[in-house]
PDB file of C-alpha atoms in Angstrom:
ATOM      1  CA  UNK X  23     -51.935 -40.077  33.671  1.00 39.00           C
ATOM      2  CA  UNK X  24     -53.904 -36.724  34.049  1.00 41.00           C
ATOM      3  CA  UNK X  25     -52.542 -36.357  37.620  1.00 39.00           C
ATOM      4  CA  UNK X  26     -49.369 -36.670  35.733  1.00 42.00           C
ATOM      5  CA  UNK X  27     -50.302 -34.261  33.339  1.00 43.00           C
ATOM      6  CA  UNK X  28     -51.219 -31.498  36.334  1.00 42.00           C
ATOM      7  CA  UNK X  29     -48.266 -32.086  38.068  1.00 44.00           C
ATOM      8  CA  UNK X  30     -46.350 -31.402  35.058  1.00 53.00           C
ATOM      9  CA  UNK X  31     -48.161 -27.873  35.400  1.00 52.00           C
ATOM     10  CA  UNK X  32     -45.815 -25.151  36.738  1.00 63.00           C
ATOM     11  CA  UNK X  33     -46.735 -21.630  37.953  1.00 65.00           C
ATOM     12  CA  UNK X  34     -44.727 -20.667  34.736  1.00 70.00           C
ATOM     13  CA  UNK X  35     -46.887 -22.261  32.265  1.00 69.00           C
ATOM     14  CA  UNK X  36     -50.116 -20.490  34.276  1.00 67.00           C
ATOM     15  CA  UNK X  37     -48.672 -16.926  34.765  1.00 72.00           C
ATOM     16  CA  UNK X  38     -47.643 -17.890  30.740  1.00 76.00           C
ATOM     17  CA  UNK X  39     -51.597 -18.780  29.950  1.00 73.00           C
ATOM     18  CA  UNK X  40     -52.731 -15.969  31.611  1.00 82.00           C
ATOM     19  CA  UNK X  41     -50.118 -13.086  29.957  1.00 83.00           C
ATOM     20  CA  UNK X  42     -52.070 -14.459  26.669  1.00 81.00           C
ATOM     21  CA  UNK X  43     -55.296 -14.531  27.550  1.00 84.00           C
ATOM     22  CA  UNK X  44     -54.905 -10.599  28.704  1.00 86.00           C
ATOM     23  CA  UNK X  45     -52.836  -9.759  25.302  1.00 85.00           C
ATOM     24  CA  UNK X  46     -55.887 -11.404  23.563  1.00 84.00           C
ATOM     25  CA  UNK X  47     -58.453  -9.529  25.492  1.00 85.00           C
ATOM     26  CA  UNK X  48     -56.955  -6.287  25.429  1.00 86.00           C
ATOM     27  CA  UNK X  49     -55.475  -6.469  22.409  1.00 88.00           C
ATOM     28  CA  UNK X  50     -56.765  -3.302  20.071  1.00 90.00           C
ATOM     29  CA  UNK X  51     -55.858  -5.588  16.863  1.00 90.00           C
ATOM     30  CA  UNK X  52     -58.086  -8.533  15.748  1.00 92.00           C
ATOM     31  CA  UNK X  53     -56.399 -11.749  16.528  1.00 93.00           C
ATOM     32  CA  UNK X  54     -57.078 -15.150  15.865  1.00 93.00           C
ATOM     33  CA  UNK X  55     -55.188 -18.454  16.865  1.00 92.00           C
ATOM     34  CA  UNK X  56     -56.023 -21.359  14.791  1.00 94.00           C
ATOM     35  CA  UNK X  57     -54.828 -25.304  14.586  1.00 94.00           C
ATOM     36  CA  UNK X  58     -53.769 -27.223  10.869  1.00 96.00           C
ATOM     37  CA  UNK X  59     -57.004 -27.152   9.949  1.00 96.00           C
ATOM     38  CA  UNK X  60     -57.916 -23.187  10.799  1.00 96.00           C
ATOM     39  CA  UNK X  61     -59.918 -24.018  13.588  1.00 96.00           C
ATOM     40  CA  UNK X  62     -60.264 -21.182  16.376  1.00 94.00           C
ATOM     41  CA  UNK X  63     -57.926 -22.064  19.659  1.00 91.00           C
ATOM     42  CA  UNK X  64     -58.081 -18.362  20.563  1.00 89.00           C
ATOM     43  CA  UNK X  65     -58.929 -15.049  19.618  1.00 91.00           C
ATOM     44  CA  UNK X  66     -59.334 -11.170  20.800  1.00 91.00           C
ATOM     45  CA  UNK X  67     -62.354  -9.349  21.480  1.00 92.00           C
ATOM     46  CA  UNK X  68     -61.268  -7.106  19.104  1.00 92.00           C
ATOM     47  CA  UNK X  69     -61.134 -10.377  16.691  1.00 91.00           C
ATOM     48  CA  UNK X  70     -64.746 -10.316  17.286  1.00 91.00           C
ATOM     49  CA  UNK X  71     -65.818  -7.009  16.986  1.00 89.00           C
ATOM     50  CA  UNK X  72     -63.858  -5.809  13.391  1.00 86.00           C
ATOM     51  CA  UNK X  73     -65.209  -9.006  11.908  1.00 86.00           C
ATOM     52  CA  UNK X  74     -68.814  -8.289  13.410  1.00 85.00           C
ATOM     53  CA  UNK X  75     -69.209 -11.762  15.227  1.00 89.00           C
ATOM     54  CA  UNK X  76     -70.451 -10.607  18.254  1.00 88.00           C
ATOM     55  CA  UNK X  77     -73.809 -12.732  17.588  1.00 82.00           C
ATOM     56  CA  UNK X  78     -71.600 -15.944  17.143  1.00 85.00           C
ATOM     57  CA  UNK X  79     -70.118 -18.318  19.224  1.00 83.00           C
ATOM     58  CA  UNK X  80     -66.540 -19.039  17.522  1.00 88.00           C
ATOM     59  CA  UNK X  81     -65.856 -22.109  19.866  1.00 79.00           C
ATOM     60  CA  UNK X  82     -65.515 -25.446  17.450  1.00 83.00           C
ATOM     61  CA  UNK X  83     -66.149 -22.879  13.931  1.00 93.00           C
ATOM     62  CA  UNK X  84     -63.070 -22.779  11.600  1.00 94.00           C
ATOM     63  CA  UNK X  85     -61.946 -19.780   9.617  1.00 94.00           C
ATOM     64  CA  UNK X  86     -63.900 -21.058   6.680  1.00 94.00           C
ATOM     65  CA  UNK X  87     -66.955 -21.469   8.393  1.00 92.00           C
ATOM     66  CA  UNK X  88     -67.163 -18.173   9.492  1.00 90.00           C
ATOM     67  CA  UNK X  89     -65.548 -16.758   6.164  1.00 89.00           C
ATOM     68  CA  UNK X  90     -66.907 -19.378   3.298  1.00 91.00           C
ATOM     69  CA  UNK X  91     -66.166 -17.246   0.390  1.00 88.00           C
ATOM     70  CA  UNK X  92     -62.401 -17.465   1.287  1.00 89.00           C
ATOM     71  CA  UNK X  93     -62.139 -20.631  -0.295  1.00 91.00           C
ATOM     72  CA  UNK X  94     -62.980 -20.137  -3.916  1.00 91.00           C
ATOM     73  CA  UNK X  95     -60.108 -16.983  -3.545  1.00 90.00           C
ATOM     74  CA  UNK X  96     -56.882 -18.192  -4.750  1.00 93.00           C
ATOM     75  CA  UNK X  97     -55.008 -15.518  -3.283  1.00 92.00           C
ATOM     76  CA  UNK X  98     -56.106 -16.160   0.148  1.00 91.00           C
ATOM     77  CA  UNK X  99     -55.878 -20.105   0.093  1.00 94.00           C
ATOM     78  CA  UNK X 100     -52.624 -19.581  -0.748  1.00 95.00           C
ATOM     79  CA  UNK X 101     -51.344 -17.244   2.037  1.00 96.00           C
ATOM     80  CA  UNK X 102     -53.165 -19.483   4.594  1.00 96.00           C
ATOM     81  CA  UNK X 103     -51.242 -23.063   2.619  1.00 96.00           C
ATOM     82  CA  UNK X 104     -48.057 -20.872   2.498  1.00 97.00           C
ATOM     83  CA  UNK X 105     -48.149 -20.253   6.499  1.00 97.00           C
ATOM     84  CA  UNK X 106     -49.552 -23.837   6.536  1.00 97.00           C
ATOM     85  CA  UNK X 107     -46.063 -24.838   5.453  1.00 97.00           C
ATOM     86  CA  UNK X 108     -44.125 -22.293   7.414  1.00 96.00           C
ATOM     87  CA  UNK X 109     -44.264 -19.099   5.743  1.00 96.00           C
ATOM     88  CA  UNK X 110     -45.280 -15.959   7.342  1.00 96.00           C
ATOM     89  CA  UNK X 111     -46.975 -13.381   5.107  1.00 96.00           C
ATOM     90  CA  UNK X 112     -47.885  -9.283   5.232  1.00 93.00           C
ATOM     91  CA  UNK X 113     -50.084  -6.532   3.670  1.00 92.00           C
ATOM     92  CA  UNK X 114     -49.882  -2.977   5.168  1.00 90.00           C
ATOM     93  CA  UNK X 115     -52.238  -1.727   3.182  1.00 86.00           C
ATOM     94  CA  UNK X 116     -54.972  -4.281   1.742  1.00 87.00           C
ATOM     95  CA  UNK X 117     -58.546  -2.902   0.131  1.00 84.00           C
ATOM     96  CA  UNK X 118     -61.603  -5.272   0.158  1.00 79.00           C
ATOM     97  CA  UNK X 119     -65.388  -5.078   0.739  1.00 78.00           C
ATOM     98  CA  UNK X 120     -67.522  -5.882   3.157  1.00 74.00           C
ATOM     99  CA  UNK X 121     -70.569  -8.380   2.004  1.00 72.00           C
ATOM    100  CA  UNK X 122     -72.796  -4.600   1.348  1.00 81.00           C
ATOM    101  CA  UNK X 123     -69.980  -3.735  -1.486  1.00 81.00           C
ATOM    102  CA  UNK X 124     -68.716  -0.737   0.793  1.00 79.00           C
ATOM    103  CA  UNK X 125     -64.498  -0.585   0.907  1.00 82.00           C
ATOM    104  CA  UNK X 126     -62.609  -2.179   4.378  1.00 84.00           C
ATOM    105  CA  UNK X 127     -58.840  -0.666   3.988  1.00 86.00           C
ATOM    106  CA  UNK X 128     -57.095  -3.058   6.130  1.00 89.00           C
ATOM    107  CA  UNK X 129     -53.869  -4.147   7.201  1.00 91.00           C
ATOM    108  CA  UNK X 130     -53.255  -8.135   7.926  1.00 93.00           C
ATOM    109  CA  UNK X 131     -50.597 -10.610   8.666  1.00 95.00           C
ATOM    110  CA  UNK X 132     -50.939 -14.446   8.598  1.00 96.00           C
ATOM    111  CA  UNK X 133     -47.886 -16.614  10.879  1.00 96.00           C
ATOM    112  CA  UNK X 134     -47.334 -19.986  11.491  1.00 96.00           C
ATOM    113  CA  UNK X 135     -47.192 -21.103  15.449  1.00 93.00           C
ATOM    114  CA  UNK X 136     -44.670 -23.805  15.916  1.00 93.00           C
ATOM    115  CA  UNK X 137     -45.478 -26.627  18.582  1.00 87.00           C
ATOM    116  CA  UNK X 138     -42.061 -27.128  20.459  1.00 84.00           C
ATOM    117  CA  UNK X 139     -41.572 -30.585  20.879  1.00 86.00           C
ATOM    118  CA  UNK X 140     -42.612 -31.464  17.188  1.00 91.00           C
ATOM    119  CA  UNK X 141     -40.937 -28.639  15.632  1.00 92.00           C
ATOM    120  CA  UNK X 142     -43.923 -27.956  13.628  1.00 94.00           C
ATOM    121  CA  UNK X 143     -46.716 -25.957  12.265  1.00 96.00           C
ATOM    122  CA  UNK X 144     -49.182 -26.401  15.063  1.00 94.00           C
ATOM    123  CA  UNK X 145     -51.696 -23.691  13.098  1.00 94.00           C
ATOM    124  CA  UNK X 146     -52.106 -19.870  12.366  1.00 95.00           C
ATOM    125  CA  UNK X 147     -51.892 -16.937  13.530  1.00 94.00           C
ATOM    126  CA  UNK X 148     -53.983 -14.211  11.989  1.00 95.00           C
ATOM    127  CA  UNK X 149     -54.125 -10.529  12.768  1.00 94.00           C
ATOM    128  CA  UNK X 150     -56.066  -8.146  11.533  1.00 90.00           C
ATOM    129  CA  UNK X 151     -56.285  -4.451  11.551  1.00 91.00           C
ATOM    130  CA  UNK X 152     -59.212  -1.592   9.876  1.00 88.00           C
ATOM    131  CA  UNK X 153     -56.965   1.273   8.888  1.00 84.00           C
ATOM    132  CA  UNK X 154     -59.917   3.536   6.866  1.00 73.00           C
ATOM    133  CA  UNK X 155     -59.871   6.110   9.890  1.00 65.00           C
ATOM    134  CA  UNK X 156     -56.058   6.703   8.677  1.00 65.00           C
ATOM    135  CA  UNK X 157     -56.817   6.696   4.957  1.00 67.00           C
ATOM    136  CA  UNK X 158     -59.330   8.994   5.811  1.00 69.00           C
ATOM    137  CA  UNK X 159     -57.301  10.951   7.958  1.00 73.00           C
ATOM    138  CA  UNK X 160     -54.147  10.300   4.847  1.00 73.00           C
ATOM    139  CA  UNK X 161     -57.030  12.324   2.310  1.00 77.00           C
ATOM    140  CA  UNK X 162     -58.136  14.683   4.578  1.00 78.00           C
ATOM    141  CA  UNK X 163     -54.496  16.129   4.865  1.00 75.00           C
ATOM    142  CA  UNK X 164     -54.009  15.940   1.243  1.00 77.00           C
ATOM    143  CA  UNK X 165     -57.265  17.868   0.819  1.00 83.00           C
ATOM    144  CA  UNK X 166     -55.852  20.363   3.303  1.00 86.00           C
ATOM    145  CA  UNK X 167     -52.162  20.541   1.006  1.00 83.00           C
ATOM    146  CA  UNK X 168     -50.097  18.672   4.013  1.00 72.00           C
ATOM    147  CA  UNK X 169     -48.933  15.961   1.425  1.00 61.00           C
TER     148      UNK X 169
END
């Protein structure tokens, strides 16, 4: 059966692999590819580095592990349940703190993944952006009379 299995492999399905695992690595934008149950598949460096993981291994950890106090926010349960159940959801322009109280201006979006032979959610996709060098930039030219 596994001999099977990598037979079924093609040089299409590697060169496929490998065009993600670059994207991820090189990616500038935090992302994050979870299962149903918002365990970590994949992610970026860059994943890594805006959410300040570097110490951590994320191999096995689910979203909520790393990021407990998600789960007593309604608003974020519910974007993750909503893309749970196929919905993808947006924020250009999102404002929260980091666990010091100082303001992360962010932009985010949360997608479903669809396995192909089930035709269903197989997980998440999360990614994640820090935008506060463009607000600062955004009230620096304001400052200046730009805007």
């Amino acid at each position: 059966m596994i001999l099977d299995y990598l037979c079924g492999i093609t040089e299409t399905t590697i060169l496929k692999y490998e065009a993600l695992e670059l994207t991820l690595k090189h990616s500038p934008f935090g992302i994050a590819i979870t299962d149903r149950d918002l365990k970590y598949i994949a992610y970026s460096d860059a994943w890594v580095t805006l959410n300040s993981l570097e110490a951590l291994s994320l191999t096995g950890m689910t979203h909520l592990d790393l990021f407990p106090e998600i789960k007593s926010r309604e608003d974020w349960m519910g974007v993750y349940n909503k893309a749970l159940d196929g919905q993808s959801d947006y924020s250009p322009f999102n404002v929260h703190h980091d666990r010091e109280g100082n303001p992360i201006y962010t932009r985010w979006y949360v997608r479903p993944w669809i396995h192909k032979e089930t035709n269903s959610v197989g997980g998440l996709i999360l990614i994640y952006d820090i935008i506060g060098e463009t607000v600062a930039e955004v009230k620096a030219r304001v400052l200046r009379g730009e805007l």
